[in-house]
Amino acid sequence: MTNNDKLKLAQNVAVISGIFCSVVALLLLLNFWQFAKNDPIESQALEVLVERLKEDPNNDGLKTEIRQYDLLARKAYFNSQWQVKTGAYLLLFGAIVLAFALRVYYSLKSKIEVPDKVQENEITSRILAQKGILIVGAVIFILAFLASFATVNYLEKYDWETASAEGSAEAVDEGIEVIDVGGNSFDETDQISEADQTSSEEETVAEEVESRAEPAADQQPESLQEEKPVTAVTTALTLEQVRQNHNSFRGPLGQGISYHKNIPTEWDGPSGTNILWKSPIPKHGYNSPVVWGDKVFIAGADNQSREVYCYNRNNGNLLWTGKANNIPGSPASPPRVTEDTGLSAPTVTTDGQRVFAIFATGDVIAFDMDGNRVWAKNLGVPDNHYGHSSSLIVWDNKLIIQYDTNKGGKVMALSLASGETVWETTRDAKISWASPVLAQVDGKYQVVLTADPIVAGYDVQTGNELWSVECMMGEVGPSVGYSDGIVHAANEYATMVAIDIKTQEILWEDDMFLPEAASPLAHNGLLIIATSYGVMVCYDAKTGEEYWEHDVGKTLYSSPMVADGKLFMMDNDGVMRIYEFGKEMKLIAENELGETAGTTPAFADGRIYIRGEENLYCIGN
C-alpha cells in the first residue's frame, strides 16, 4: 500500500469517526435535555391518576392503569440510563479513533506533499477554519460527555453529609422528598430503600437509658435516666433457641420460616375479633416486630430522636423505651430520607440477652433486656438517597451489618458484648437495601447478601468471601431466599436467579414476575414471589416451573412468611391473605387489620404480632 493509499484510508476513517462522534454527541445532548425537562422521579400524569383513584378508590380499572403506567415509566427511565451510559463509552471510543486517524493523516500528508505557493490571507483562512472546526467539535464532545455523566448520576447529585448538617427541613434536590417521618403513608410509585457507610471512629459507651416499669402504654411516666453497670456476658445462640423465638427480620436466620404452631387464621381489626391487644407506637418506623420470650421489640424515629421500644408480649404494656442519644460521631441533624423509608426502616434483632438497633443516622445501639444501655457507636452518616433499611441479624456472638452505600459496599461483624469490630469485609458491590440471611452449608454458617452486581456468601467467623455470582442489577431491595442448598435472588427490572450455593451454578433464571421490596420465600421445594404491583406467584424452587399466580390488586412491600403449614402475606392496606402452602393456589382467609401496614409479621406461641401505621397488634384465638 502506497503512502497515498494510506493517506486516503486515514482520511476516510477520520471522516467516518467524526460523523459517528457528532451523531452520538447530539443524541446524548438530546437525552440530557429530555432528562432535565422530565423529572424521572415524579410524573404529573401519574399524580393525576393517583388523585383520581383517591376520589374513586374502588375503581379496579384505574388501579390497573396506574400500575401499568408506573411500570412503563420505570422501565423507560432505566433504559434511558443504560442508553446514556453506553453512549458515553461509544463517544469516548469514537473520539479516540478520530484522534488517531487525524494524527496518521497529517503525519503522512507532511511526508508526501510539497506545499503550494499560496497567498498569506488564504493560509490564514485555512488555519482559522481548521481551528473553528476543532473548537466546535471539542465543545460538542465535552458537553455531550458531561451530559452523559450528569444524566447517569441523576439520583446521586446530592451531598448527603452536607444535608445531614443542614437538617431535614429543606426540600431535597432532584425530586427526593424531605419529610418529617412522624407522618407516614404508602405510595405505589415509591421505591423501598435500604444501606450505607462511611467508616467512622469506633467508640463504645456504657451510658444512661430511659428505663420504665410496666404501666399501661398510654400512661407512661417521664423516663428515669440512670446509669447502670452492665456485665458483658454472652452465650452463643443455638438454632433451637432462634426457632423457639422470632429474633430477627423474617424470623429464624432471616429465612422467612416460623416454626410455631396453632397460628390464628381469622381476625378483624375494626371489630376487634381475635385482637388480643393493640398498643400505640410512640414514633414512626417501617421496621417489623421481633419476639423473644415474653417481650416484643420494635423501633421508631423522627427528626428529634431515635428510640427502641419493649412491650409485654402478653398484655401489650410498654415496658421501657431506650433512646439512641449522646452517641459519639452521631450527626447533629438526621439525614434526608424518603417517605417510604424514613429514619427507622431496619428491623432490630436480639440474642435473648441484648437487643440491637440501627438507624438511618448510622447509629448502632445495644440495650439489655431490661432497657439498660450496653454500648453505642456511629458507623458514619449513610450515603443513601432513600435511607438505610438493611436489617440486623445475630449469630456466633456477632452482630452482622450489611452496609452497602453509594460510596461502596461492605459487611461487618461487631461484638455483641462491646460493639467492637470483629471483622469487616469490603464488597465489590453498589448500594443495596437488602438484609443479611444466614445459611447453613456443610455444617457451617455463612451470611448471604445480594446487591448490584453480586450475590455472595461470607464466612460468619472470619468475614472472608466464600463465593460470589455476578447476576444482579439495579437498586436491590429484596433479601435472598434460601432452602435446600439453593439461593434465590431477585429484583424488579432486573432478574430472578436460583443459585446452587456449593457450585455457584445458576440453575434457572426468569424475569416475568419480580419483587421490588418483598423478599423471596423458599421452603419445602417451593418459591414464593410477591411483586409490588400485587401479584403472588408460586414456583418450583429447583426448576423454576410456575405452579400458580394470584393477582391481589394491592401493593405488596411486606415479605411473605410461612408458619404452621400456611403462607401469610400482608398488603400495604393492612389486609393479610392466608394461603395453604402448596402447589395449588388455595386462599384460606383475608383478614383486615384496620390500618395500613407494610411490615412483616412475627409469630410466637399461637399468636401473630403485626406493626401497623399507628399501633402494634397481637392476634390470637
Coordinates of C-alpha atoms in Angstrom, one line a residue:
M1 CA 0.0 0.0 0.0
T2 CA 1.4 3.3 -1.0
N3 CA 1.6 6.4 1.2
N4 CA -1.2 8.0 -0.9
D5 CA -3.4 4.9 -0.2
K6 CA -2.6 5.1 3.5
L7 CA -3.4 8.8 3.4
K8 CA -6.8 8.2 1.8
L9 CA -7.6 5.5 4.3
A10 CA -6.7 7.6 7.3
Q11 CA -8.8 10.5 5.8
N12 CA -11.9 8.2 5.4
V13 CA -11.5 6.8 8.9
A14 CA -11.3 10.3 10.3
V15 CA -14.4 11.4 8.4
I16 CA -16.5 8.4 9.4
S17 CA -15.4 8.6 13.1
G18 CA -16.1 12.3 13.1
I19 CA -19.6 11.8 11.8
F20 CA -20.1 9.0 14.3
C21 CA -19.0 11.2 17.2
S22 CA -21.2 14.0 16.1
V23 CA -24.3 11.8 15.9
V24 CA -23.6 10.2 19.3
A25 CA -22.9 13.6 20.9
L26 CA -26.1 15.1 19.6
L27 CA -28.1 12.1 20.8
L28 CA -26.5 12.4 24.3
L29 CA -27.3 16.1 24.4
L30 CA -30.9 15.4 23.4
N31 CA -31.2 12.7 26.0
F32 CA -29.8 15.1 28.7
W33 CA -32.3 17.8 27.6
Q34 CA -35.1 15.3 27.9
F35 CA -34.0 14.2 31.4
A36 CA -33.7 17.8 32.5
K37 CA -37.2 18.6 31.2
N38 CA -38.9 15.5 32.6
D39 CA -38.2 14.5 36.2
P40 CA -37.8 10.8 36.3
I41 CA -38.8 10.5 39.9
E42 CA -42.1 12.3 39.6
S43 CA -44.8 12.2 36.9
Q44 CA -47.6 14.7 36.6
A45 CA -49.7 12.2 34.7
L46 CA -49.2 9.6 37.4
E47 CA -50.1 12.1 40.1
V48 CA -53.4 12.9 38.3
L49 CA -54.2 9.2 38.1
V50 CA -53.5 8.8 41.8
E51 CA -55.7 11.8 42.7
R52 CA -58.5 10.2 40.6
L53 CA -58.0 7.0 42.5
K54 CA -58.4 8.8 45.8
E55 CA -61.8 10.0 44.6
D56 CA -62.8 6.6 43.3
P57 CA -60.8 4.0 45.4
N58 CA -62.8 1.0 44.2
N59 CA -62.0 1.6 40.5
D60 CA -60.1 -1.6 39.6
G61 CA -59.5 -0.4 36.0
L62 CA -57.9 2.8 37.2
K63 CA -55.6 0.8 39.6
T64 CA -54.5 -1.4 36.7
E65 CA -53.8 1.7 34.6
I66 CA -51.7 3.2 37.4
R67 CA -49.7 0.0 37.8
Q68 CA -49.1 -0.3 34.0
Y69 CA -48.2 3.4 33.6
D70 CA -45.7 3.2 36.6
L71 CA -44.1 0.0 35.2
L72 CA -43.6 1.6 31.8
A73 CA -42.3 4.8 33.3
R74 CA -39.7 3.0 35.4
K75 CA -38.6 0.7 32.5
A76 CA -38.2 3.8 30.3
Y77 CA -36.2 5.5 32.9
F78 CA -33.7 2.6 33.5
N79 CA -33.5 2.0 29.7
S80 CA -32.5 5.7 29.2
Q81 CA -29.9 5.4 31.9
W82 CA -28.4 2.4 30.1
Q83 CA -28.5 4.1 26.7
V84 CA -26.7 7.2 28.1
K85 CA -24.0 5.2 29.8
T86 CA -23.5 3.2 26.6
G87 CA -23.5 6.3 24.5
A88 CA -20.8 7.9 26.7
Y89 CA -18.5 4.9 26.1
L90 CA -19.2 4.9 22.4
L91 CA -18.4 8.7 22.2
L92 CA -15.1 8.1 24.0
F93 CA -14.2 5.3 21.7
G94 CA -15.1 7.4 18.6
A95 CA -13.1 10.3 19.8
I96 CA -10.0 8.1 20.3
V97 CA -10.4 6.6 16.8
L98 CA -10.8 10.1 15.4
A99 CA -7.7 11.5 17.1
F100 CA -5.6 8.5 16.0
A101 CA -6.8 8.8 12.4
L102 CA -6.1 12.6 12.3
R103 CA -2.7 12.1 13.6
V104 CA -1.9 9.4 11.0
Y105 CA -3.4 11.6 8.2
Y106 CA -1.3 14.7 9.0
S107 CA 1.8 12.7 9.6
L108 CA 1.5 11.1 6.1
K109 CA 0.5 14.3 4.4
S110 CA 3.6 16.1 5.7
K111 CA 5.8 13.4 4.1
I112 CA 4.3 13.3 0.6
E113 CA 3.0 16.8 -0.1
V114 CA 5.0 19.8 -1.3
P115 CA 3.4 22.9 0.0
D116 CA 1.8 25.0 -2.8
K117 CA 2.5 28.7 -3.0
V118 CA -0.5 30.4 -1.7
Q119 CA -1.3 33.8 -0.6
E120 CA -0.9 34.7 3.1
N121 CA -4.5 35.5 3.6
E122 CA -5.5 32.1 2.2
I123 CA -3.2 30.3 4.6
T124 CA -4.7 32.4 7.5
S125 CA -8.2 31.5 6.4
R126 CA -7.4 27.8 6.3
I127 CA -5.9 27.9 9.8
L128 CA -8.9 29.7 11.2
A129 CA -11.3 27.3 9.5
Q130 CA -9.4 24.3 10.9
K131 CA -9.3 25.9 14.4
G132 CA -13.0 26.6 14.2
I133 CA -13.9 23.1 13.3
L134 CA -11.7 21.7 16.1
I135 CA -13.1 24.1 18.7
V136 CA -16.7 23.4 17.8
G137 CA -16.1 19.6 17.8
A138 CA -14.3 19.8 21.1
V139 CA -17.2 21.8 22.6
I140 CA -19.8 19.3 21.4
F141 CA -17.7 16.4 22.7
I142 CA -17.2 17.9 26.1
L143 CA -20.8 19.0 26.5
A144 CA -22.0 15.5 25.5
F145 CA -19.6 13.7 27.8
L146 CA -20.5 15.9 30.7
A147 CA -24.2 15.5 29.9
S148 CA -23.8 11.7 29.9
F149 CA -22.3 11.7 33.4
A150 CA -24.9 14.2 34.7
T151 CA -27.7 12.0 33.4
V152 CA -26.3 8.7 34.7
N153 CA -25.9 10.2 38.2
Y154 CA -29.3 11.8 38.4
L155 CA -30.2 10.4 41.8
E156 CA -26.7 10.9 43.2
K157 CA -26.3 14.7 42.6
Y158 CA -26.7 15.4 46.3
D159 CA -24.2 15.8 49.2
W160 CA -25.7 13.7 52.0
E161 CA -23.2 14.6 54.6
T162 CA -23.9 18.3 54.0
A163 CA -27.6 17.6 54.0
S164 CA -27.2 16.0 57.4
A165 CA -25.6 19.1 58.9
E166 CA -28.1 21.4 57.3
G167 CA -31.0 19.5 58.8
S168 CA -34.1 18.0 57.2
A169 CA -36.4 21.0 56.9
E170 CA -35.4 21.9 53.3
A171 CA -36.5 20.2 50.1
V172 CA -34.3 17.5 48.6
D173 CA -33.0 18.2 45.1
E174 CA -33.9 16.1 42.1
G175 CA -37.3 15.1 43.3
I176 CA -36.4 13.3 46.5
E177 CA -38.8 14.4 49.1
V178 CA -37.7 15.6 52.6
I179 CA -40.2 14.6 55.2
D180 CA -40.8 14.7 58.9
V181 CA -41.1 10.9 59.4
G182 CA -43.5 11.4 62.2
G183 CA -46.2 11.0 59.5
N184 CA -46.4 8.0 57.2
S185 CA -48.1 6.8 54.0
F186 CA -47.6 4.4 51.2
D187 CA -47.4 5.2 47.5
E188 CA -47.4 2.6 44.8
T189 CA -44.9 4.6 42.8
D190 CA -42.3 4.8 45.6
Q191 CA -39.2 2.6 45.9
I192 CA -38.3 0.8 49.0
S193 CA -35.0 1.6 50.2
E194 CA -32.1 0.3 52.1
A195 CA -27.9 0.7 53.3
D196 CA -24.8 2.8 53.6
Q197 CA -21.4 3.6 55.2
T198 CA -18.5 5.9 55.6
S199 CA -16.2 4.5 58.1
S200 CA -16.0 6.4 61.3
E201 CA -14.5 6.2 64.8
E202 CA -15.5 3.2 66.7
E203 CA -16.2 4.1 70.3
T204 CA -18.2 2.2 72.8
V205 CA -20.1 3.7 75.7
A206 CA -22.0 2.5 78.7
E207 CA -24.4 5.3 79.4
E208 CA -27.9 6.0 80.7
V209 CA -31.1 4.7 79.3
E210 CA -34.7 5.5 79.6
S211 CA -36.0 2.6 81.8
R212 CA -39.7 2.2 82.5
A213 CA -41.6 -0.1 84.8
E214 CA -44.8 -1.6 83.4
P215 CA -47.6 0.9 83.4
A216 CA -50.2 0.9 80.7
A217 CA -48.9 2.0 77.3
D218 CA -51.0 5.2 77.3
Q219 CA -49.9 6.2 80.8
Q220 CA -46.1 6.2 80.5
P221 CA -44.3 8.4 83.1
E222 CA -41.3 10.5 82.3
S223 CA -38.2 8.4 81.7
L224 CA -35.8 7.9 84.6
Q225 CA -32.2 8.5 83.4
E226 CA -29.9 6.2 85.4
E227 CA -26.5 4.7 84.7
K228 CA -26.3 1.0 85.5
P229 CA -23.2 -1.2 85.1
V230 CA -23.7 -4.0 82.6
T231 CA -21.8 -7.2 82.8
A232 CA -20.7 -8.3 79.4
V233 CA -21.6 -12.0 79.4
T234 CA -22.5 -13.6 76.1
T235 CA -23.8 -17.1 75.4
A236 CA -23.8 -18.1 71.8
L237 CA -27.3 -18.6 70.2
T238 CA -28.4 -22.1 69.2
L239 CA -30.6 -23.0 66.3
E240 CA -33.2 -24.3 68.7
Q241 CA -33.4 -21.0 70.6
V242 CA -34.0 -18.9 67.4
R243 CA -36.6 -21.3 66.3
Q244 CA -38.4 -21.0 69.6
N245 CA -38.5 -17.2 69.2
H246 CA -38.7 -14.7 66.3
N247 CA -35.5 -12.8 66.9
S248 CA -34.9 -11.0 63.5
F249 CA -36.4 -9.7 60.3
R250 CA -38.3 -12.7 58.6
G251 CA -37.8 -14.9 61.7
P252 CA -35.1 -17.5 62.4
L253 CA -31.9 -17.0 60.3
G254 CA -33.9 -14.4 58.3
Q255 CA -35.3 -17.1 56.0
G256 CA -39.0 -16.3 56.3
I257 CA -40.0 -19.5 58.1
S258 CA -41.6 -19.7 61.5
Y259 CA -41.8 -23.0 63.5
H260 CA -44.7 -22.1 65.7
K261 CA -48.0 -23.9 65.6
N262 CA -51.7 -23.1 66.2
I263 CA -51.4 -19.8 64.3
P264 CA -54.7 -17.9 64.0
T265 CA -56.2 -17.6 60.5
E266 CA -59.2 -15.3 61.3
W267 CA -59.4 -11.8 62.8
D268 CA -60.9 -8.4 62.2
G269 CA -59.2 -5.2 63.4
P270 CA -62.2 -2.8 63.1
S271 CA -64.5 -5.1 65.2
G272 CA -61.8 -6.4 67.5
T273 CA -62.3 -10.1 66.6
N274 CA -59.3 -12.1 67.8
I275 CA -57.4 -8.9 68.6
L276 CA -55.9 -9.7 72.0
W277 CA -54.4 -6.3 72.4
K278 CA -53.2 -3.3 70.4
S279 CA -50.8 -0.6 71.7
P280 CA -49.9 2.8 70.3
I281 CA -46.4 3.2 68.9
P282 CA -44.7 6.5 70.0
K283 CA -42.7 7.1 66.9
H284 CA -42.9 6.1 63.2
G285 CA -40.9 3.3 61.6
Y286 CA -41.2 0.7 58.9
N287 CA -39.3 -2.0 60.9
S288 CA -41.1 -5.2 61.8
P289 CA -41.6 -6.7 65.3
V290 CA -39.2 -9.3 66.8
V291 CA -40.1 -11.5 69.7
W292 CA -38.0 -13.1 72.5
G293 CA -39.7 -14.8 75.4
D294 CA -42.4 -12.6 76.8
K295 CA -41.1 -9.4 75.1
V296 CA -41.8 -7.8 71.7
F297 CA -39.3 -5.2 70.3
I298 CA -39.7 -2.5 67.6
A299 CA -38.0 0.8 66.9
G300 CA -39.1 4.3 65.9
A301 CA -37.6 7.7 65.0
D302 CA -38.4 11.2 63.9
N303 CA -36.2 14.3 63.4
Q304 CA -35.9 14.8 67.2
S305 CA -34.9 11.3 68.5
R306 CA -34.4 7.7 67.8
E307 CA -35.9 5.1 70.1
V308 CA -36.3 1.3 70.8
Y309 CA -39.5 0.0 72.4
C310 CA -40.0 -3.1 74.5
Y311 CA -43.6 -4.4 75.0
N312 CA -45.0 -7.1 77.2
R313 CA -46.0 -9.8 74.8
N314 CA -49.0 -10.9 76.8
N315 CA -50.8 -7.6 77.5
G316 CA -49.2 -5.0 75.2
N317 CA -47.9 -2.8 78.0
L318 CA -44.9 -0.7 77.1
L319 CA -42.1 -1.9 79.5
W320 CA -39.4 0.5 78.5
T321 CA -38.1 3.0 75.9
G322 CA -34.4 3.2 75.1
K323 CA -33.1 6.3 73.5
A324 CA -30.3 6.3 71.0
N325 CA -28.7 9.6 72.1
N326 CA -25.3 11.0 73.1
I327 CA -23.5 8.7 70.6
P328 CA -20.0 9.9 69.5
G329 CA -20.0 10.8 65.8
S330 CA -23.8 10.9 65.5
P331 CA -24.9 13.8 63.2
A332 CA -26.4 16.9 64.8
S333 CA -29.4 16.6 62.4
P334 CA -30.7 13.4 60.8
P335 CA -30.1 12.8 57.1
R336 CA -32.8 13.4 54.5
V337 CA -34.8 10.3 53.7
T338 CA -37.8 9.4 51.5
E339 CA -41.2 8.9 52.9
D340 CA -41.4 5.2 52.2
T341 CA -38.2 4.5 54.1
G342 CA -37.9 7.0 57.0
L343 CA -35.2 7.1 59.7
S344 CA -36.1 3.7 61.3
A345 CA -36.6 1.1 58.5
P346 CA -34.2 -1.6 59.7
T347 CA -35.7 -4.3 61.9
V348 CA -34.0 -4.8 65.3
T349 CA -32.5 -8.1 66.4
T350 CA -31.9 -9.8 69.7
D351 CA -29.8 -12.7 71.1
G352 CA -32.0 -13.1 74.2
Q353 CA -29.6 -11.1 76.3
R354 CA -29.5 -7.8 74.4
V355 CA -31.5 -6.1 71.7
F356 CA -29.7 -4.2 68.9
A357 CA -30.9 -1.4 66.6
I358 CA -29.6 0.7 63.8
F359 CA -31.0 3.9 62.3
A360 CA -30.6 6.0 59.1
T361 CA -28.1 8.2 61.0
G362 CA -25.6 5.3 61.1
D363 CA -26.1 5.0 64.9
V364 CA -26.0 1.4 66.2
I365 CA -27.0 0.8 69.8
A366 CA -27.4 -2.2 72.2
F367 CA -29.7 -2.5 75.3
D368 CA -30.0 -5.3 77.7
M369 CA -33.4 -7.0 78.1
D370 CA -34.4 -4.6 80.9
G371 CA -33.6 -1.4 78.9
N372 CA -30.1 -0.7 80.2
R373 CA -27.8 0.8 77.6
V374 CA -24.8 -1.5 77.0
W375 CA -23.0 0.2 74.2
A376 CA -23.5 2.5 71.2
K377 CA -21.5 3.7 68.2
N378 CA -21.9 5.6 64.9
L379 CA -20.8 4.0 61.6
G380 CA -20.9 7.3 59.7
V381 CA -23.8 9.1 58.1
P382 CA -25.1 6.8 55.4
D383 CA -24.7 8.0 51.8
N384 CA -28.1 6.7 50.7
H385 CA -30.7 8.6 48.6
Y386 CA -33.7 6.8 50.2
G387 CA -32.4 6.0 53.7
H388 CA -30.8 3.0 55.3
S389 CA -33.0 0.0 55.6
S390 CA -30.8 -3.2 55.9
S391 CA -31.9 -5.1 59.0
L392 CA -29.6 -6.6 61.6
I393 CA -29.1 -10.2 62.4
V394 CA -27.0 -12.0 65.1
W395 CA -25.1 -15.3 65.1
D396 CA -21.9 -16.7 66.7
N397 CA -21.8 -13.8 69.2
K398 CA -21.6 -11.3 66.4
L399 CA -23.9 -8.6 65.1
I400 CA -23.9 -8.8 61.3
I401 CA -24.5 -5.5 59.4
Q402 CA -24.8 -5.2 55.7
Y403 CA -23.6 -1.7 54.9
D404 CA -23.7 -1.1 51.1
T405 CA -23.9 2.5 50.2
N406 CA -23.3 4.9 47.3
K407 CA -19.7 5.0 48.3
G408 CA -19.2 1.2 48.1
G409 CA -20.3 -2.0 49.7
K410 CA -19.2 -3.7 52.9
V411 CA -20.3 -6.2 55.5
M412 CA -19.1 -6.1 59.1
A413 CA -19.5 -8.0 62.4
L414 CA -19.5 -6.3 65.8
S415 CA -19.0 -7.9 69.2
L416 CA -22.4 -8.4 70.8
A417 CA -20.9 -7.6 74.2
S418 CA -18.9 -4.5 73.4
G419 CA -19.7 -3.3 69.9
E420 CA -16.1 -3.6 68.8
T421 CA -15.4 -4.6 65.2
V422 CA -14.6 -8.3 64.9
W423 CA -14.2 -8.3 61.2
E424 CA -15.0 -6.0 58.3
T425 CA -15.1 -7.0 54.6
T426 CA -15.2 -4.7 51.6
R427 CA -17.6 -5.9 48.9
D428 CA -17.4 -5.4 45.2
A429 CA -21.0 -4.1 45.3
K430 CA -23.1 -1.0 44.9
I431 CA -25.7 0.4 47.2
S432 CA -28.3 -2.0 48.5
W433 CA -31.3 -2.1 50.8
A434 CA -31.4 -5.8 51.3
S435 CA -30.8 -7.6 54.6
P436 CA -28.4 -10.4 55.5
V437 CA -29.6 -14.0 55.6
L438 CA -27.9 -16.9 57.3
A439 CA -27.4 -20.3 55.6
Q440 CA -26.0 -23.5 57.0
V441 CA -23.8 -25.2 54.4
D442 CA -22.0 -28.4 55.3
G443 CA -22.4 -27.7 59.0
K444 CA -21.0 -24.2 58.8
Y445 CA -22.9 -20.9 58.7
Q446 CA -22.4 -18.2 56.2
V447 CA -24.0 -14.8 55.6
V448 CA -25.6 -14.4 52.2
L449 CA -26.0 -10.9 50.7
T450 CA -27.4 -9.5 47.5
A451 CA -26.7 -6.2 45.7
D452 CA -25.8 -4.9 42.3
P453 CA -24.0 -6.8 40.7
I454 CA -23.3 -9.7 43.0
V455 CA -24.9 -12.3 45.2
A456 CA -22.3 -13.6 47.6
G457 CA -21.7 -15.7 50.7
Y458 CA -19.3 -14.7 53.6
D459 CA -17.9 -16.8 56.5
V460 CA -19.6 -15.8 59.7
Q461 CA -16.4 -16.4 61.8
T462 CA -13.9 -14.5 59.6
G463 CA -15.8 -12.4 57.1
N464 CA -14.0 -14.0 54.2
E465 CA -15.9 -14.1 50.9
L466 CA -16.7 -17.8 50.2
W467 CA -18.3 -17.3 46.8
S468 CA -20.0 -14.8 44.6
V469 CA -22.0 -14.8 41.4
E470 CA -22.4 -11.7 39.2
C471 CA -26.1 -11.7 38.2
M472 CA -28.0 -8.8 39.8
M473 CA -28.6 -5.2 38.9
G474 CA -30.5 -2.1 39.9
E475 CA -31.5 -0.8 43.3
V476 CA -31.7 -4.1 45.1
G477 CA -34.3 -4.1 47.9
P478 CA -35.4 -7.8 48.4
S479 CA -33.1 -10.1 50.5
V480 CA -32.4 -13.6 49.3
G481 CA -34.4 -16.7 49.9
Y482 CA -32.6 -19.9 50.9
S483 CA -33.6 -23.5 51.1
D484 CA -32.0 -26.9 50.4
G485 CA -28.7 -25.5 49.2
I486 CA -30.3 -23.1 46.7
V487 CA -30.1 -19.3 47.0
H488 CA -32.9 -17.3 45.3
A489 CA -32.2 -13.7 44.5
A490 CA -34.5 -11.3 42.6
N491 CA -35.0 -7.6 41.9
E492 CA -37.6 -5.6 40.0
Y493 CA -36.4 -4.5 36.4
A494 CA -33.6 -7.0 36.7
T495 CA -34.0 -10.8 37.0
M496 CA -34.6 -13.7 39.4
V497 CA -32.0 -16.4 39.7
A498 CA -31.6 -19.7 41.5
I499 CA -28.0 -20.4 42.5
D500 CA -26.5 -23.7 43.7
I501 CA -24.6 -22.4 46.8
K502 CA -21.9 -25.1 46.5
T503 CA -21.1 -24.9 42.8
Q504 CA -22.3 -21.3 42.1
E505 CA -24.1 -22.6 39.1
I506 CA -27.2 -20.7 38.0
L507 CA -29.9 -23.4 37.9
W508 CA -32.6 -21.3 36.3
E509 CA -33.4 -17.7 35.6
D510 CA -36.7 -15.8 34.9
D511 CA -37.8 -12.1 34.6
M512 CA -41.6 -12.4 34.4
F513 CA -42.6 -11.6 38.0
L514 CA -40.0 -9.7 40.0
P515 CA -40.3 -8.1 43.5
E516 CA -39.4 -4.6 44.4
A517 CA -39.3 -4.9 48.2
A518 CA -40.7 -8.3 49.3
S519 CA -38.0 -10.9 49.7
P520 CA -38.3 -14.3 48.0
L521 CA -39.5 -17.2 50.3
A522 CA -38.1 -20.7 49.7
H523 CA -39.4 -23.7 51.6
N524 CA -40.1 -27.3 51.1
G525 CA -39.3 -27.2 47.4
L526 CA -41.4 -24.1 46.6
L527 CA -40.5 -20.5 45.9
I528 CA -42.9 -17.6 46.6
I529 CA -42.6 -14.2 45.0
A530 CA -44.7 -11.1 45.8
T531 CA -44.5 -8.2 43.3
S532 CA -45.1 -4.6 44.3
Y533 CA -48.0 -4.4 41.9
G534 CA -49.9 -7.1 43.7
V535 CA -49.2 -10.5 42.1
M536 CA -48.3 -13.6 44.2
V537 CA -46.5 -16.3 42.3
C538 CA -45.5 -19.9 43.3
Y539 CA -42.6 -21.7 41.5
D540 CA -40.8 -25.0 41.8
A541 CA -37.7 -23.8 43.7
K542 CA -35.3 -26.2 41.8
T543 CA -36.6 -25.9 38.2
G544 CA -38.5 -22.6 38.0
E545 CA -41.7 -24.2 36.9
E546 CA -44.6 -21.9 37.7
Y547 CA -47.4 -23.6 39.8
W548 CA -49.8 -20.7 40.4
E549 CA -50.2 -17.0 40.5
H550 CA -52.8 -14.7 42.2
D551 CA -53.3 -11.1 41.4
V552 CA -54.5 -9.5 44.6
G553 CA -54.5 -6.0 43.1
K554 CA -52.8 -4.3 46.1
T555 CA -49.3 -3.0 46.7
L556 CA -47.1 -5.7 48.4
Y557 CA -44.0 -4.5 50.3
S558 CA -44.2 -6.9 53.2
S559 CA -42.2 -10.2 52.8
P560 CA -44.1 -13.5 52.7
M561 CA -43.9 -15.8 55.7
V562 CA -44.7 -19.5 56.2
A563 CA -46.0 -20.7 59.5
D564 CA -48.0 -23.8 60.6
G565 CA -48.2 -25.0 57.0
K566 CA -49.7 -21.8 55.7
L567 CA -48.5 -18.8 53.7
F568 CA -49.0 -15.4 55.2
M569 CA -48.9 -12.2 53.0
M570 CA -49.7 -8.7 54.2
D571 CA -50.6 -6.0 51.7
N572 CA -49.9 -2.3 52.3
D573 CA -53.6 -1.6 53.1
G574 CA -53.3 -3.9 56.2
V575 CA -55.1 -6.9 54.7
M576 CA -53.5 -10.3 55.5
R577 CA -54.1 -13.1 53.0
I578 CA -53.5 -16.6 54.2
Y579 CA -53.0 -19.5 51.7
E580 CA -52.3 -23.1 52.0
F581 CA -48.6 -23.6 51.4
G582 CA -48.7 -25.9 48.4
K583 CA -48.5 -26.3 44.6
E584 CA -52.1 -25.3 44.2
M585 CA -53.4 -21.9 45.0
K586 CA -55.9 -22.1 47.8
L587 CA -56.8 -18.8 49.6
I588 CA -57.9 -19.6 53.2
A589 CA -58.8 -16.2 54.5
E590 CA -58.5 -12.4 54.1
N591 CA -58.2 -10.5 57.4
E592 CA -58.4 -6.8 57.8
L593 CA -56.1 -5.0 60.3
G594 CA -57.9 -1.7 60.3
E595 CA -54.9 0.4 59.4
T596 CA -52.2 0.5 56.7
A597 CA -49.2 -1.9 57.3
G598 CA -46.3 -2.7 55.0
T599 CA -44.3 -4.6 57.6
T600 CA -43.6 -8.3 58.0
P601 CA -45.4 -10.2 60.8
A602 CA -43.8 -12.1 63.7
F603 CA -45.1 -15.4 65.1
A604 CA -44.9 -16.9 68.6
D605 CA -46.9 -19.4 70.7
G606 CA -50.1 -19.4 68.6
R607 CA -50.0 -15.6 68.1
I608 CA -49.2 -13.1 65.4
Y609 CA -47.6 -9.7 66.0
I610 CA -48.1 -7.0 63.4
R611 CA -46.9 -3.4 63.3
G612 CA -49.5 -1.1 61.8
E613 CA -49.1 2.5 60.9
E614 CA -50.0 3.7 64.4
N615 CA -50.3 0.6 66.6
L616 CA -48.7 -2.7 67.5
Y617 CA -51.2 -5.7 67.3
C618 CA -51.3 -9.1 69.0
I619 CA -53.6 -11.5 67.3
G620 CA -54.7 -14.8 68.7
N621 CA -57.7 -17.2 69.1

